[in-house]
JSON list of C-alpha atoms in Angstrom, two decimals:
[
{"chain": "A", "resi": 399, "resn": "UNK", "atom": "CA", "xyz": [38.55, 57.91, 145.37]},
{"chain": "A", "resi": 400, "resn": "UNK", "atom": "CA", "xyz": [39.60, 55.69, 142.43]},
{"chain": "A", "resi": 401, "resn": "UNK", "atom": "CA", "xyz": [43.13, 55.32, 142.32]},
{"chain": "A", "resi": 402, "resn": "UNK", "atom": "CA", "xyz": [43.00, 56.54, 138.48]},
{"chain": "A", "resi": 403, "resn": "UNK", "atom": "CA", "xyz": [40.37, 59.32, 139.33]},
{"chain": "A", "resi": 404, "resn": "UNK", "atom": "CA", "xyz": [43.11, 61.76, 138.79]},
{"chain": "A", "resi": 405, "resn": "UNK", "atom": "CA", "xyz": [44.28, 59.98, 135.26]},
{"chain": "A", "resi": 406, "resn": "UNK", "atom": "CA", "xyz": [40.50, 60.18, 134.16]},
{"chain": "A", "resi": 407, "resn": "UNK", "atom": "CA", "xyz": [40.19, 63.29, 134.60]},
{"chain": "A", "resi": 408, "resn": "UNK", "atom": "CA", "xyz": [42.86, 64.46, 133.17]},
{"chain": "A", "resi": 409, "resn": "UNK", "atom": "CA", "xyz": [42.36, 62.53, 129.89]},
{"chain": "A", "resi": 410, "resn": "UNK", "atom": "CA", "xyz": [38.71, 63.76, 130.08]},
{"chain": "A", "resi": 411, "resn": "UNK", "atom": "CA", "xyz": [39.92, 67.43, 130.32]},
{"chain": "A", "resi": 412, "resn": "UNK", "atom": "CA", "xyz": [42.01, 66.51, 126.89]},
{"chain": "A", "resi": 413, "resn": "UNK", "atom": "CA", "xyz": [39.10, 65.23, 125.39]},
{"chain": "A", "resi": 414, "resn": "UNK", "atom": "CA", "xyz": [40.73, 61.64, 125.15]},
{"chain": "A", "resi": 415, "resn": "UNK", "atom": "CA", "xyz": [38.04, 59.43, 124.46]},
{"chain": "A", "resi": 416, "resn": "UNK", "atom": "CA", "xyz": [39.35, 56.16, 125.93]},
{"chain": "A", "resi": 417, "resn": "UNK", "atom": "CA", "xyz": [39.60, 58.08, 129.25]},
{"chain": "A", "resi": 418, "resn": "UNK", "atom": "CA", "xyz": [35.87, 59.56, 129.03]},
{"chain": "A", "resi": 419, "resn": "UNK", "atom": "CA", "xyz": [34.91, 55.51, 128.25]},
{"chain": "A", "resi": 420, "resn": "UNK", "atom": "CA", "xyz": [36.66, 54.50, 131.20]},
{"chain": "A", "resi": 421, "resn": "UNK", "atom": "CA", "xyz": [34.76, 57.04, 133.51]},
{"chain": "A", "resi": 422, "resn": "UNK", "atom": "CA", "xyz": [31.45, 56.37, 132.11]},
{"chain": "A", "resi": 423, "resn": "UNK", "atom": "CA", "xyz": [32.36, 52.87, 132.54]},
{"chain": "A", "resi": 424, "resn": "UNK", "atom": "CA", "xyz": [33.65, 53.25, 136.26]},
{"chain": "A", "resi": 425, "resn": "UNK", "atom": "CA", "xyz": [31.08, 55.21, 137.29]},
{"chain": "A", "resi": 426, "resn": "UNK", "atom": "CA", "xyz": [27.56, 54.12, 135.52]},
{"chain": "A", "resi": 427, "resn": "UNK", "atom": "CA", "xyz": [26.48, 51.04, 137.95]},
{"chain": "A", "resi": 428, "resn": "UNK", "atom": "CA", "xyz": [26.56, 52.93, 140.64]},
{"chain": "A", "resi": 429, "resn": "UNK", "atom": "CA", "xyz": [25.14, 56.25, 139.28]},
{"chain": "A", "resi": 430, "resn": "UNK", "atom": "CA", "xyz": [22.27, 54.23, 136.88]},
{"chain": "A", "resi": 431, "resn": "UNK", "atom": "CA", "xyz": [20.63, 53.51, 140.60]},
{"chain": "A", "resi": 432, "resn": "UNK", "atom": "CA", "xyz": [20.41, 56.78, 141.45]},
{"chain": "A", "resi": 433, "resn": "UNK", "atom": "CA", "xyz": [18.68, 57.41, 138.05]},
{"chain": "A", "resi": 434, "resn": "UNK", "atom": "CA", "xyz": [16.61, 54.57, 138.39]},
{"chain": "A", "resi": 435, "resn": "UNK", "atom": "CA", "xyz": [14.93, 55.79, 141.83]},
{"chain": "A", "resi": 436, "resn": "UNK", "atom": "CA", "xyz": [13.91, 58.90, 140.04]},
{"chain": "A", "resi": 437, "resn": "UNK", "atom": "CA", "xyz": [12.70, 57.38, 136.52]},
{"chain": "A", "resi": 438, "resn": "UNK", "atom": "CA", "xyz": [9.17, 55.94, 136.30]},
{"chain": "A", "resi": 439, "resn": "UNK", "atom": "CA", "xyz": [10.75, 52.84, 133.87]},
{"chain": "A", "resi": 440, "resn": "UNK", "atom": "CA", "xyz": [14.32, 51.56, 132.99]},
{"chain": "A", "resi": 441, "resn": "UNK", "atom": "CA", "xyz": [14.18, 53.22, 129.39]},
{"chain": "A", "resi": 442, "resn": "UNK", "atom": "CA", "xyz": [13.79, 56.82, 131.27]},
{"chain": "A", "resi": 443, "resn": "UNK", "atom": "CA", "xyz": [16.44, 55.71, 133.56]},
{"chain": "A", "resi": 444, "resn": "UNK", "atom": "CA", "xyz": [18.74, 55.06, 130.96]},
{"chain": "A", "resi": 445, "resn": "UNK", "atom": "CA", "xyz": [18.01, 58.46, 128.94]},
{"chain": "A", "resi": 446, "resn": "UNK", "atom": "CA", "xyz": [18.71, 60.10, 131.97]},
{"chain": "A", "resi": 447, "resn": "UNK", "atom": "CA", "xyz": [22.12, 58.57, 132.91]},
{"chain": "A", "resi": 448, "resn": "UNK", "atom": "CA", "xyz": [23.31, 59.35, 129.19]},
{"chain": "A", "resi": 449, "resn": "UNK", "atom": "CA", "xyz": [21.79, 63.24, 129.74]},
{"chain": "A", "resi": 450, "resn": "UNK", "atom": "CA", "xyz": [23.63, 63.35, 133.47]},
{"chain": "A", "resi": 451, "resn": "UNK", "atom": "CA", "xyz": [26.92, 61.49, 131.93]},
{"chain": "A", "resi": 452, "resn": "UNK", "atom": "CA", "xyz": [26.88, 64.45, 128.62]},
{"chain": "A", "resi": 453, "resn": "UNK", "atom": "CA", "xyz": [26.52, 67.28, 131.13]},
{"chain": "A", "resi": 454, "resn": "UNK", "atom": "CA", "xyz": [29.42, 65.85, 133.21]},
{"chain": "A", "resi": 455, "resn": "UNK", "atom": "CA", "xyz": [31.75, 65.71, 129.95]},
{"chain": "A", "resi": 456, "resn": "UNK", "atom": "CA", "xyz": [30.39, 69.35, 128.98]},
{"chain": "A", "resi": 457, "resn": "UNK", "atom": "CA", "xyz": [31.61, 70.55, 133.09]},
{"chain": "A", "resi": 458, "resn": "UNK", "atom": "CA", "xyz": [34.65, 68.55, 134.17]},
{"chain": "A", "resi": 459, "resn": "UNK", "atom": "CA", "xyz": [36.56, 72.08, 133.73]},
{"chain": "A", "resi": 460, "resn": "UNK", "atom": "CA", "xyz": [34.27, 72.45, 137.13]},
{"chain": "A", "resi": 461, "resn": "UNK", "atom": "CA", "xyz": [35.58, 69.74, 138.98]},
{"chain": "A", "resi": 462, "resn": "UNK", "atom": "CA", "xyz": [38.30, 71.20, 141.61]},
{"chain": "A", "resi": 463, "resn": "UNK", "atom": "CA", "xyz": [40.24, 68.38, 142.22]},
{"chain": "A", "resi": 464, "resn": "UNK", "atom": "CA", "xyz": [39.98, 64.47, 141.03]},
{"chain": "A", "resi": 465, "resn": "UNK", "atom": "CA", "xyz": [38.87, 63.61, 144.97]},
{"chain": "A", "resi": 466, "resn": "UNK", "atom": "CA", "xyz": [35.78, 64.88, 145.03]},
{"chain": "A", "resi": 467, "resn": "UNK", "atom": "CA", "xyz": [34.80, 63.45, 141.49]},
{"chain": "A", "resi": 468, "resn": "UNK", "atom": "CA", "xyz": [32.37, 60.70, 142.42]},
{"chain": "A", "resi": 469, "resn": "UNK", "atom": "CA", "xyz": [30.37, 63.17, 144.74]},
{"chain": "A", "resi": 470, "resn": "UNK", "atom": "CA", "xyz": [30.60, 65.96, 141.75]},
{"chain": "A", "resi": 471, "resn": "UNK", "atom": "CA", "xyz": [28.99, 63.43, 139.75]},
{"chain": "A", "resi": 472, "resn": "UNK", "atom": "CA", "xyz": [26.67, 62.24, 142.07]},
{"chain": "A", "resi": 473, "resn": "UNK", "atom": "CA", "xyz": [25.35, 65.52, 142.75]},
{"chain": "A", "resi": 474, "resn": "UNK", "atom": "CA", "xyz": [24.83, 66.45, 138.68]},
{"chain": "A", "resi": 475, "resn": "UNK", "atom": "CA", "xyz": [23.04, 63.08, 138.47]},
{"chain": "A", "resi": 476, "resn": "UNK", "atom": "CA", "xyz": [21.07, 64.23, 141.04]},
{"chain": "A", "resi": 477, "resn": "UNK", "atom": "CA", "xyz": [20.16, 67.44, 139.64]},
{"chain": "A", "resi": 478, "resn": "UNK", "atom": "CA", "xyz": [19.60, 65.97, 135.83]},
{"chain": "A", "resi": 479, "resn": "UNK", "atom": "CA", "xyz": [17.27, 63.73, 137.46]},
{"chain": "A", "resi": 480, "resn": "UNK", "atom": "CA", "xyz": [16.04, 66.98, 139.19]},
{"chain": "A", "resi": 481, "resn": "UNK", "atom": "CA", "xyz": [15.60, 68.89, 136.04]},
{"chain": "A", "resi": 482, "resn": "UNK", "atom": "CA", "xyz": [14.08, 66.25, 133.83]},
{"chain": "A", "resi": 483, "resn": "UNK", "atom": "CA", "xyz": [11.20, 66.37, 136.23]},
{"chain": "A", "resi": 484, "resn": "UNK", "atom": "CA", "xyz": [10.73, 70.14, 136.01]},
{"chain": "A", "resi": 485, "resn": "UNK", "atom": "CA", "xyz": [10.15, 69.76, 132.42]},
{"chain": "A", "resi": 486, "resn": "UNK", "atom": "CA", "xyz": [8.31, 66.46, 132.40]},
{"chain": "A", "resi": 487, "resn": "UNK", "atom": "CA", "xyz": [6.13, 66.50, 135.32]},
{"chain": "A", "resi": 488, "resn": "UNK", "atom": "CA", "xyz": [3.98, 69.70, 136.55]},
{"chain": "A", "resi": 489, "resn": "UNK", "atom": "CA", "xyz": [5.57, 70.59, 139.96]},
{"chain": "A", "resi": 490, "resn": "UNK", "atom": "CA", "xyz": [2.99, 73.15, 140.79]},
{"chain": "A", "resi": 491, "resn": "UNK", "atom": "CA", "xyz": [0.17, 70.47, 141.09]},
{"chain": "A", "resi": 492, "resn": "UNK", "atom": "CA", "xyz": [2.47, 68.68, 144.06]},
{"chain": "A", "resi": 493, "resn": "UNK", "atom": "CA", "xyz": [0.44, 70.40, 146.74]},
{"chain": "A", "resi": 494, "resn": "UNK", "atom": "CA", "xyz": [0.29, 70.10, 150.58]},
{"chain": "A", "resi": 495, "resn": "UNK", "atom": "CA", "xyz": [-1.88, 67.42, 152.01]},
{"chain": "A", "resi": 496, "resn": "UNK", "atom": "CA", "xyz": [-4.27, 68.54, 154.81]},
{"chain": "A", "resi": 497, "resn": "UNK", "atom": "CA", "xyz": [-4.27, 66.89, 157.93]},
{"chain": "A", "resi": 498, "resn": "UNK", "atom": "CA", "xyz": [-0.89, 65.23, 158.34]},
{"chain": "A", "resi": 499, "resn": "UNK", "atom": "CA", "xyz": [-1.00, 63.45, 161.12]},
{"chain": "A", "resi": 500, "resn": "UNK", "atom": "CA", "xyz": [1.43, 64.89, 164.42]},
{"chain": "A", "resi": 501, "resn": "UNK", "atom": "CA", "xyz": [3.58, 62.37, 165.84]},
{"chain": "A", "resi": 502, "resn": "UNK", "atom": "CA", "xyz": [7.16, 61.39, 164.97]},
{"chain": "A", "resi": 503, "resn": "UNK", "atom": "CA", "xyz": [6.69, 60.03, 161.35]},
{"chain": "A", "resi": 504, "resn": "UNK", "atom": "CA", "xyz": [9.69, 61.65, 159.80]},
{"chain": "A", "resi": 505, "resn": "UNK", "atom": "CA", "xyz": [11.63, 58.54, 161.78]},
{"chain": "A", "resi": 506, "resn": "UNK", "atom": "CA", "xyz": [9.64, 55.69, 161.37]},
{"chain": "A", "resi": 507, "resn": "UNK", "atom": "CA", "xyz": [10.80, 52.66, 159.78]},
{"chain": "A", "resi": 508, "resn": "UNK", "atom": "CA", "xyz": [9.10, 51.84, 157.06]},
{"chain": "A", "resi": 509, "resn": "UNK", "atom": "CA", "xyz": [11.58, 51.36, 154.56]},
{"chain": "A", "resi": 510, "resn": "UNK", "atom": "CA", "xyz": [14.12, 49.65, 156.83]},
{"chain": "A", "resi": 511, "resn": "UNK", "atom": "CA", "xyz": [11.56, 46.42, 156.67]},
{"chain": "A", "resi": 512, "resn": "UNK", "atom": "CA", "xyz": [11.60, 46.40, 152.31]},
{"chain": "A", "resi": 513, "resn": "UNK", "atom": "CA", "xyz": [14.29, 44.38, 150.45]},
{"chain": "A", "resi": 514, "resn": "UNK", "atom": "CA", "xyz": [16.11, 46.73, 147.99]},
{"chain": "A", "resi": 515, "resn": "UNK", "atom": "CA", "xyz": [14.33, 44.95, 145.11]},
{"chain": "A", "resi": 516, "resn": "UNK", "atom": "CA", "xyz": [11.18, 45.62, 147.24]},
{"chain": "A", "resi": 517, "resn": "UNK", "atom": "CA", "xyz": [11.91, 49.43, 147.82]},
{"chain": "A", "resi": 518, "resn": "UNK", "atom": "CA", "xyz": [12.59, 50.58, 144.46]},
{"chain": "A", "resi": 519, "resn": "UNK", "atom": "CA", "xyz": [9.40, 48.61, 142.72]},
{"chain": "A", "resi": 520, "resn": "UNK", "atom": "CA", "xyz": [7.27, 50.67, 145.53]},
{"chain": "A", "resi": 521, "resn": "UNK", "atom": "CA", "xyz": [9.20, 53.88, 145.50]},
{"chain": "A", "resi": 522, "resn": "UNK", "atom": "CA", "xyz": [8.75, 53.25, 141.35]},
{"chain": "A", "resi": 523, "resn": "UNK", "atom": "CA", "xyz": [4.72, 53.17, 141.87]},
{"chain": "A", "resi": 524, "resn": "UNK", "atom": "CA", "xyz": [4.83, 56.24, 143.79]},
{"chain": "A", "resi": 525, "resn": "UNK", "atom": "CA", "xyz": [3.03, 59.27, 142.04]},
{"chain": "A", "resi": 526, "resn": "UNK", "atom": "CA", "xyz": [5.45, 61.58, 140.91]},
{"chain": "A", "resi": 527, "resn": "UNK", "atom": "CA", "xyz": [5.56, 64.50, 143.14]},
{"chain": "A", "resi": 528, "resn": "UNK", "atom": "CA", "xyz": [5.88, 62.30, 146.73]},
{"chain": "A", "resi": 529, "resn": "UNK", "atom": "CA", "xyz": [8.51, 59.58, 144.85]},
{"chain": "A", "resi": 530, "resn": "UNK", "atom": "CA", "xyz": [10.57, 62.83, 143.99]},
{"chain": "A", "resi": 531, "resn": "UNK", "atom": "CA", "xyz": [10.48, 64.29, 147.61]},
{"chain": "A", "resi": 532, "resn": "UNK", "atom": "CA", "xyz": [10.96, 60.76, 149.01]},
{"chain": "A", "resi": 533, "resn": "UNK", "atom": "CA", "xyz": [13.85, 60.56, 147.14]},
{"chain": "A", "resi": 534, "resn": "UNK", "atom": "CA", "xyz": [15.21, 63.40, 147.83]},
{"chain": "A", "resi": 535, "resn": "UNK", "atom": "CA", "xyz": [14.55, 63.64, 151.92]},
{"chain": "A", "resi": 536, "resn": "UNK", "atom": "CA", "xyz": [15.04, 60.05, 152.18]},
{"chain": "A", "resi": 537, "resn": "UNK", "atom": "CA", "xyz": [17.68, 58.80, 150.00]},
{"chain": "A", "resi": 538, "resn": "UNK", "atom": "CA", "xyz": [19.52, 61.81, 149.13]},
{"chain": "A", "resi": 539, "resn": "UNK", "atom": "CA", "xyz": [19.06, 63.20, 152.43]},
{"chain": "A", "resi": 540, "resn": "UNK", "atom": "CA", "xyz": [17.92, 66.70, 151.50]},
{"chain": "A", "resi": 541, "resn": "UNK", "atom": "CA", "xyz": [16.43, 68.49, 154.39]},
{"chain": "A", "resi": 542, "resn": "UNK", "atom": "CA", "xyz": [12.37, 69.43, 153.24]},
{"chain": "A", "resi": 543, "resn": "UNK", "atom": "CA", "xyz": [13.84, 73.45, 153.45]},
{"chain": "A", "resi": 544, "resn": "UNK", "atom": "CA", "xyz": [16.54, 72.15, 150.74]},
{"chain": "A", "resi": 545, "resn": "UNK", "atom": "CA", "xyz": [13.70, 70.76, 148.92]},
{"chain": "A", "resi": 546, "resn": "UNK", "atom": "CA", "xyz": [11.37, 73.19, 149.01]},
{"chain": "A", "resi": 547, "resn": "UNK", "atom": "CA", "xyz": [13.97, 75.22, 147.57]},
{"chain": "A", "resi": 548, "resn": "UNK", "atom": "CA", "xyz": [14.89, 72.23, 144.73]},
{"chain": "A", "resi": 549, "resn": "UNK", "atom": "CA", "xyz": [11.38, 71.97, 143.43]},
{"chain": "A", "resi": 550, "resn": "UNK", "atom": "CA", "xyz": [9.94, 75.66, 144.33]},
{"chain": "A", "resi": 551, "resn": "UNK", "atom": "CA", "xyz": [7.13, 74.14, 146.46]},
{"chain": "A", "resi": 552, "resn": "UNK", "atom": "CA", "xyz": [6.97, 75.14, 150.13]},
{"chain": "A", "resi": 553, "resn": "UNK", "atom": "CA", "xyz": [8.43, 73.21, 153.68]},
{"chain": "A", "resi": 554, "resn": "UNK", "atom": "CA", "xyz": [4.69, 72.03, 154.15]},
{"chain": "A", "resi": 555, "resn": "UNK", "atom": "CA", "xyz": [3.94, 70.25, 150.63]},
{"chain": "A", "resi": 556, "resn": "UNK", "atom": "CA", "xyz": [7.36, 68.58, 150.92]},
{"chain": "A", "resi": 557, "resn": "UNK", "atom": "CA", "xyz": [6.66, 67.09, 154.66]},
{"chain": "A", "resi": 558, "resn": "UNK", "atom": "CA", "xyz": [3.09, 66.21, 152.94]},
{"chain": "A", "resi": 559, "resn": "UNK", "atom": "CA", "xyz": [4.43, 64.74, 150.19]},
{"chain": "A", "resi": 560, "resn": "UNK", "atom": "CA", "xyz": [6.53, 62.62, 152.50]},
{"chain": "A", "resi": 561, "resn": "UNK", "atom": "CA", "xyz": [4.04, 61.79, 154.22]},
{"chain": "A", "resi": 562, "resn": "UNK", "atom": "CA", "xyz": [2.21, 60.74, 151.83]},
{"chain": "A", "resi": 563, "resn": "UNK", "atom": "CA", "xyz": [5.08, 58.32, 149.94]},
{"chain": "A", "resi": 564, "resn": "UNK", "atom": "CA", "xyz": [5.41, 56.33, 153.47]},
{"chain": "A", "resi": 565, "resn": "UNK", "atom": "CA", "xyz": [2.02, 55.98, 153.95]},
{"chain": "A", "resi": 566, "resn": "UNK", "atom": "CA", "xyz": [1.40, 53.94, 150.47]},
{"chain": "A", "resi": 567, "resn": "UNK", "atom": "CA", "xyz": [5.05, 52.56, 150.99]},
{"chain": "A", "resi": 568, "resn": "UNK", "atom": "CA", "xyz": [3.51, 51.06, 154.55]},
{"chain": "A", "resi": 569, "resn": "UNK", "atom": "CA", "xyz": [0.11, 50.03, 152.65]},
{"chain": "A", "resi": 570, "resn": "UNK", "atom": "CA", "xyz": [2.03, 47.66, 150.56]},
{"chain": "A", "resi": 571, "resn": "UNK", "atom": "CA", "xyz": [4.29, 46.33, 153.41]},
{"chain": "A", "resi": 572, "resn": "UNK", "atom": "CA", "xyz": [0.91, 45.27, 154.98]},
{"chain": "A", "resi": 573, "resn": "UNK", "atom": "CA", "xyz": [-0.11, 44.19, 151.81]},
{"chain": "A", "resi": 574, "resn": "UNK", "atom": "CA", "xyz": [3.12, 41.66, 151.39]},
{"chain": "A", "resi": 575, "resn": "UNK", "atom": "CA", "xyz": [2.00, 40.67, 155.02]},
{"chain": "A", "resi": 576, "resn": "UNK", "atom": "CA", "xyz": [4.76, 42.88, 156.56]},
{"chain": "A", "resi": 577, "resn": "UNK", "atom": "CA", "xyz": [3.82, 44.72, 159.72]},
{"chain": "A", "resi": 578, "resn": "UNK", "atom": "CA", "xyz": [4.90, 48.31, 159.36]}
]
């Protein structure tokens, strides 16, 4: 926690807007990434952080105690990013993939051999139903029942999905000579 988490939240609760500028401005870097895996482009990125950061002004009265702000925030990001999607992008055509491969996949290592820079160019270029469930199991660390549950799709479509984001994400390590 921020030593002044407790100040900025308080001020926020008033209204004051030199404390709501210092919160956006404390917390933006680090909660712009998070918007920035789930955006297609910087611009959306950017319209999404602004949506996430008017939401969290609107809800503060929420917040139970100034510790847990930066994982209250985190987790409204999240679910801006979440709900952006269900309005932009047609969930119901993210469907299961037939013939997923058994074997332990769910552990591999593809994304432990990409650069950050690397990751979120390819994880960018994903289509938009496995970048949001890669996002999500991977990054976020949502199990695929969690998910399912998220996005309304079942256990199977998000372990497809999944699937599916790795296996371009190891097409272009091999094509950047990396063996994955």
């Amino acid at each position: 926690m921020q030593s002044n988490d407790r100040e900025l939240l308080e001020g926020c609760l008033r209204r004051d807007s030199k404390a709501q500028a210092a919160l956006y401005h404390q917390y933006k870097g680090r909660f712009f990434g998070i918007c920035r895996r789930y955006a297609q482009s910087r611009e959306d990125a950017e319209d999404l952080l602004q949506d996430a950061f008017v939401k969290i002004f609107l809800n503060l009265n929420e917040l139970r105690s100034a510790e847990q702000m930066s994982a209250w925030i985190r987790r409204v990001v999240v679910n801006v990013c979440i709900d952006y999607y269900h309005k932009k992008v047609n969930l119901t055509n993210i469907e299961e993939i037939p013939d997923i491969p058994t074997g332990n996949w769910e552990t591999d290592n593809v994304i432990s051999q990409m650069s950050n820079q690397e990751l979120l160019a390819a994880v960018n270029e994903l289509p938009d139903g496995a970048r949001i469930v890669f996002n999500l199991f991977v990054i976020d660390g949502l199990s695929h029942q969690e998910i399912s549950e998220k996005l309304n799709i079942t256990e199977g479509t998000s372990k497809s999905q999944l699937f599916f984001a790795k296996k371009i994400l190891r097409k272009k390590l091999e094509e950047m000579g990396v063996r994955a």
